[in-house]
Short mmCIF file of C-alpha atoms in Angstrom, two decimals:
data_model
loop_
_atom_site.label_atom_id
_atom_site.label_comp_id
_atom_site.label_asym_id
_atom_site.label_seq_id
_atom_site.Cartn_x
_atom_site.Cartn_y
_atom_site.Cartn_z
CA MET A 27 99.27 72.60 136.61
CA PRO A 28 100.52 73.96 133.28
CA SER A 29 101.47 77.60 133.33
CA ALA A 30 99.42 80.06 131.38
CA GLY A 31 100.88 81.28 128.12
CA ARG A 32 102.97 84.39 128.32
CA PRO A 33 100.73 87.39 127.55
CA ARG A 34 101.48 89.40 124.42
CA ALA A 35 103.46 92.54 125.10
CA PHE A 36 101.79 94.50 122.30
CA ASP A 37 98.38 95.90 121.40
CA MET A 38 96.95 93.64 118.70
CA GLU A 39 94.48 96.26 117.45
CA ALA A 40 97.23 98.86 117.13
CA VAL A 41 99.48 96.42 115.27
CA LEU A 42 96.72 95.44 112.83
CA GLU A 43 95.82 99.09 112.27
CA ALA A 44 99.42 100.04 111.48
CA ALA A 45 99.87 97.07 109.15
CA MET A 46 96.51 97.77 107.49
CA LEU A 47 97.50 101.33 106.61
CA LEU A 48 100.79 100.14 105.12
CA PHE A 49 99.27 97.34 103.01
CA TRP A 50 96.46 99.68 101.98
CA GLU A 51 98.83 102.38 100.76
CA GLN A 52 101.47 100.20 99.09
CA GLY A 53 99.88 96.84 98.31
CA TYR A 54 100.96 93.43 99.53
CA GLU A 55 104.01 92.80 97.35
CA ALA A 56 105.52 96.26 97.75
CA THR A 57 105.28 96.14 101.54
CA SER A 58 108.45 94.72 103.06
CA LEU A 59 108.91 92.98 106.38
CA ALA A 60 111.26 95.77 107.39
CA GLN A 61 108.51 98.32 106.79
CA LEU A 62 106.02 96.22 108.72
CA ARG A 63 108.43 95.94 111.65
CA ALA A 64 108.97 99.69 111.64
CA ALA A 65 105.26 100.49 111.41
CA THR A 66 104.11 98.00 114.03
CA GLY A 67 107.08 98.17 116.38
CA LEU A 68 107.31 94.37 116.36
CA SER A 69 110.52 92.42 116.04
CA SER A 70 110.74 89.69 113.42
CA ALA A 71 110.34 87.09 116.17
CA SER A 72 107.20 88.77 117.54
CA LEU A 73 105.70 89.24 114.10
CA TYR A 74 106.24 85.61 113.13
CA GLY A 75 105.21 84.41 116.58
CA ALA A 76 101.89 86.25 116.40
CA PHE A 77 101.01 85.83 112.72
CA GLY A 78 103.21 83.06 111.35
CA SER A 79 104.19 84.99 108.25
CA LYS A 80 103.64 88.18 106.29
CA GLU A 81 100.74 86.42 104.59
CA GLY A 82 99.24 85.47 107.96
CA LEU A 83 99.43 89.10 109.04
CA PHE A 84 97.81 90.24 105.80
CA LYS A 85 94.90 87.84 106.23
CA GLN A 86 94.23 89.20 109.72
CA VAL A 87 94.53 92.73 108.35
CA VAL A 88 91.78 91.92 105.81
CA GLU A 89 89.47 90.89 108.66
CA HIS A 90 90.44 94.00 110.63
CA TYR A 91 89.69 96.17 107.59
CA MET A 92 86.27 94.59 107.05
CA GLU A 93 85.38 95.18 110.69
CA GLY A 94 86.43 98.82 110.31
CA PRO A 95 86.46 100.98 107.15
CA GLY A 96 85.46 98.10 104.88
CA GLY A 97 82.24 97.71 106.84
CA ALA A 98 80.82 100.53 104.72
CA VAL A 99 79.63 97.85 102.30
CA ASP A 100 77.53 96.06 104.95
CA VAL A 101 74.56 98.32 104.18
CA ILE A 102 73.87 96.10 101.16
CA GLU A 103 72.40 93.55 103.59
CA ASP A 104 70.08 96.01 105.34
CA GLU A 105 66.58 94.70 104.68
CA THR A 106 64.94 97.55 106.63
CA ILE A 107 65.46 99.78 103.58
CA SER A 108 64.48 99.20 99.98
CA PRO A 109 66.89 97.24 97.75
CA ARG A 110 67.51 100.37 95.66
CA GLU A 111 68.35 102.35 98.79
CA ALA A 112 70.71 99.56 99.86
CA VAL A 113 72.59 99.74 96.54
CA ALA A 114 72.70 103.54 96.75
CA GLY A 115 74.02 103.30 100.31
CA LEU A 116 76.63 100.74 99.29
CA LEU A 117 78.07 102.95 96.59
CA HIS A 118 77.75 106.36 98.23
CA ARG A 119 79.16 105.13 101.55
CA SER A 120 81.99 103.37 99.75
CA ILE A 121 82.94 106.60 97.99
CA ASP A 122 82.88 108.53 101.26
CA MET A 123 85.02 105.92 102.99
CA GLN A 124 87.51 105.53 100.16
CA ALA A 125 87.92 109.31 99.77
CA ASP A 126 88.40 109.88 103.52
CA ALA A 127 91.71 111.68 104.01
CA SER A 128 92.32 110.02 107.39
CA HIS A 129 93.59 106.87 105.67
CA PRO A 130 94.88 105.78 102.24
CA THR A 131 92.61 106.44 99.28
CA GLY A 132 90.64 103.62 97.73
CA CYS A 133 89.74 100.14 98.96
CA LEU A 134 92.29 97.80 100.50
CA ILE A 135 90.55 94.76 99.03
CA ALA A 136 90.57 96.16 95.51
CA LEU A 137 94.11 97.53 95.65
CA SER A 138 96.34 95.49 97.91
CA GLY A 139 96.13 91.89 96.71
CA THR A 140 98.46 90.38 94.15
CA MET A 141 96.52 89.68 90.98
CA ARG A 142 98.56 86.98 89.27
CA ALA A 143 102.14 86.74 90.47
CA PRO A 144 103.96 83.67 89.12
CA GLY A 145 104.13 80.57 91.25
CA GLU A 146 102.30 79.78 94.44
CA GLU A 147 104.03 82.25 96.74
CA TYR A 148 101.12 84.67 96.68
CA ALA A 149 98.30 82.17 96.18
CA GLY A 150 97.05 82.64 99.74
CA VAL A 151 96.96 86.41 99.36
CA ARG A 152 95.07 86.18 96.07
CA ALA A 153 92.63 83.75 97.68
CA ALA A 154 92.03 86.03 100.66
CA VAL A 155 91.05 89.06 98.59
CA ALA A 156 89.20 86.97 96.00
CA ALA A 157 87.09 85.43 98.76
CA ARG A 158 86.25 88.88 100.07
CA ARG A 159 85.25 90.07 96.60
CA GLU A 160 83.12 86.96 96.11
CA ALA A 161 81.36 87.58 99.43
CA ASP A 162 80.47 91.09 98.29
CA ARG A 163 79.33 89.78 94.91
CA VAL A 164 77.00 87.31 96.64
CA ARG A 165 75.55 90.03 98.85
CA ILE A 166 74.97 92.34 95.92
CA ARG A 167 73.25 89.56 93.98
CA ALA A 168 70.95 88.86 96.93
CA CYS A 169 70.03 92.56 96.98
CA VAL A 170 69.27 92.49 93.24
CA GLU A 171 67.04 89.47 93.83
CA ARG A 172 65.25 91.39 96.58
CA GLY A 173 64.77 94.20 94.08
CA VAL A 174 63.03 91.81 91.70
CA ALA A 175 60.88 90.38 94.51
CA ALA A 176 59.93 93.90 95.63
CA GLY A 177 58.88 94.88 92.12
CA GLU A 178 61.65 97.46 91.76
CA LEU A 179 63.07 95.53 88.81
CA ASP A 180 61.39 93.51 86.08
CA ALA A 181 60.97 89.82 86.85
CA ASP A 182 63.00 88.89 83.76
CA VAL A 183 65.90 91.22 84.47
CA ASP A 184 69.37 89.70 84.04
CA VAL A 185 70.26 89.36 87.72
CA ASP A 186 73.86 88.39 87.04
CA GLY A 187 74.29 91.32 84.65
CA VAL A 188 72.92 93.85 87.14
CA THR A 189 75.08 92.32 89.88
CA ALA A 190 78.18 92.62 87.69
CA MET A 191 77.34 96.23 86.86
CA ILE A 192 77.13 97.23 90.53
CA HIS A 193 80.12 95.18 91.65
CA SER A 194 82.30 96.43 88.79
CA PHE A 195 81.39 100.01 89.65
CA LEU A 196 82.25 99.37 93.31
CA LEU A 197 85.65 97.88 92.48
CA GLY A 198 86.42 100.63 90.00
CA LEU A 199 86.03 103.38 92.60
CA SER A 200 89.53 102.75 93.94
CA THR A 201 91.36 103.45 90.70
CA GLN A 202 89.16 106.46 89.96
CA LEU A 203 89.93 108.00 93.35
CA ARG A 204 93.65 107.16 93.16
CA ASP A 205 93.70 108.86 89.76
CA GLY A 206 92.30 112.02 91.30
CA VAL A 207 88.67 111.84 90.21
CA ALA A 208 86.66 113.92 92.67
CA ALA A 209 84.35 112.15 95.09
CA ALA A 210 81.55 114.51 94.04
CA THR A 211 81.91 113.32 90.45
CA LEU A 212 81.67 109.70 91.57
CA HIS A 213 78.57 110.43 93.65
CA THR A 214 77.00 111.88 90.50
CA ALA A 215 78.02 108.73 88.62
CA VAL A 216 76.20 106.62 91.22
CA GLU A 217 72.98 108.48 90.47
CA ALA A 218 73.51 107.85 86.77
CA LEU A 219 74.05 104.14 87.44
CA LEU A 220 70.91 103.99 89.57
CA LEU A 221 68.85 105.16 86.61
CA ASN A 222 69.19 101.56 85.48
CA TRP A 223 67.55 100.38 88.73
CA ARG A 224 63.96 100.67 87.59
CA ARG A 225 61.26 98.75 85.86
CA ALA A 226 61.24 98.90 82.10
#
């Protein structure tokens, strides 16, 4: 009978949390393996054995983030509230989460991925965060469509344009907060944006 695999000698959740905070604060490229080893307490052998590579660790960190702080955006799918309330919840909750002093400011998805490094070295990292942004874009668009169906928006509204407006605002929160713009100011900006969520 084959022997069972040797159990991991570390807490996976704790490792992902430590790596998440480091990637979130510094970004993917600026975070070194030495820093990851120090933050997680893993040796190089353990890190590679568990995740395969720095990129493999980052991809699991993205999932960990979305199951934790990043889950603030999940309200956009809540069909028990009106579409307008869902958009308001998405933006206000995102501001509260991103401004929370218990972790790095901003959004890991918006800040930590390499945008366009040369070559293919970071292609997997770009793909991971781009896929996450696309998933949010799809969910926002579905909410806009619900707004049209519910009569909150005109039937001929430019759905893609409204989606882009909301998603661009969401992604822009990170740089605003990192630049020191007060959360209260951004909450006020949400209310200004929502003035556009109405019938003509």
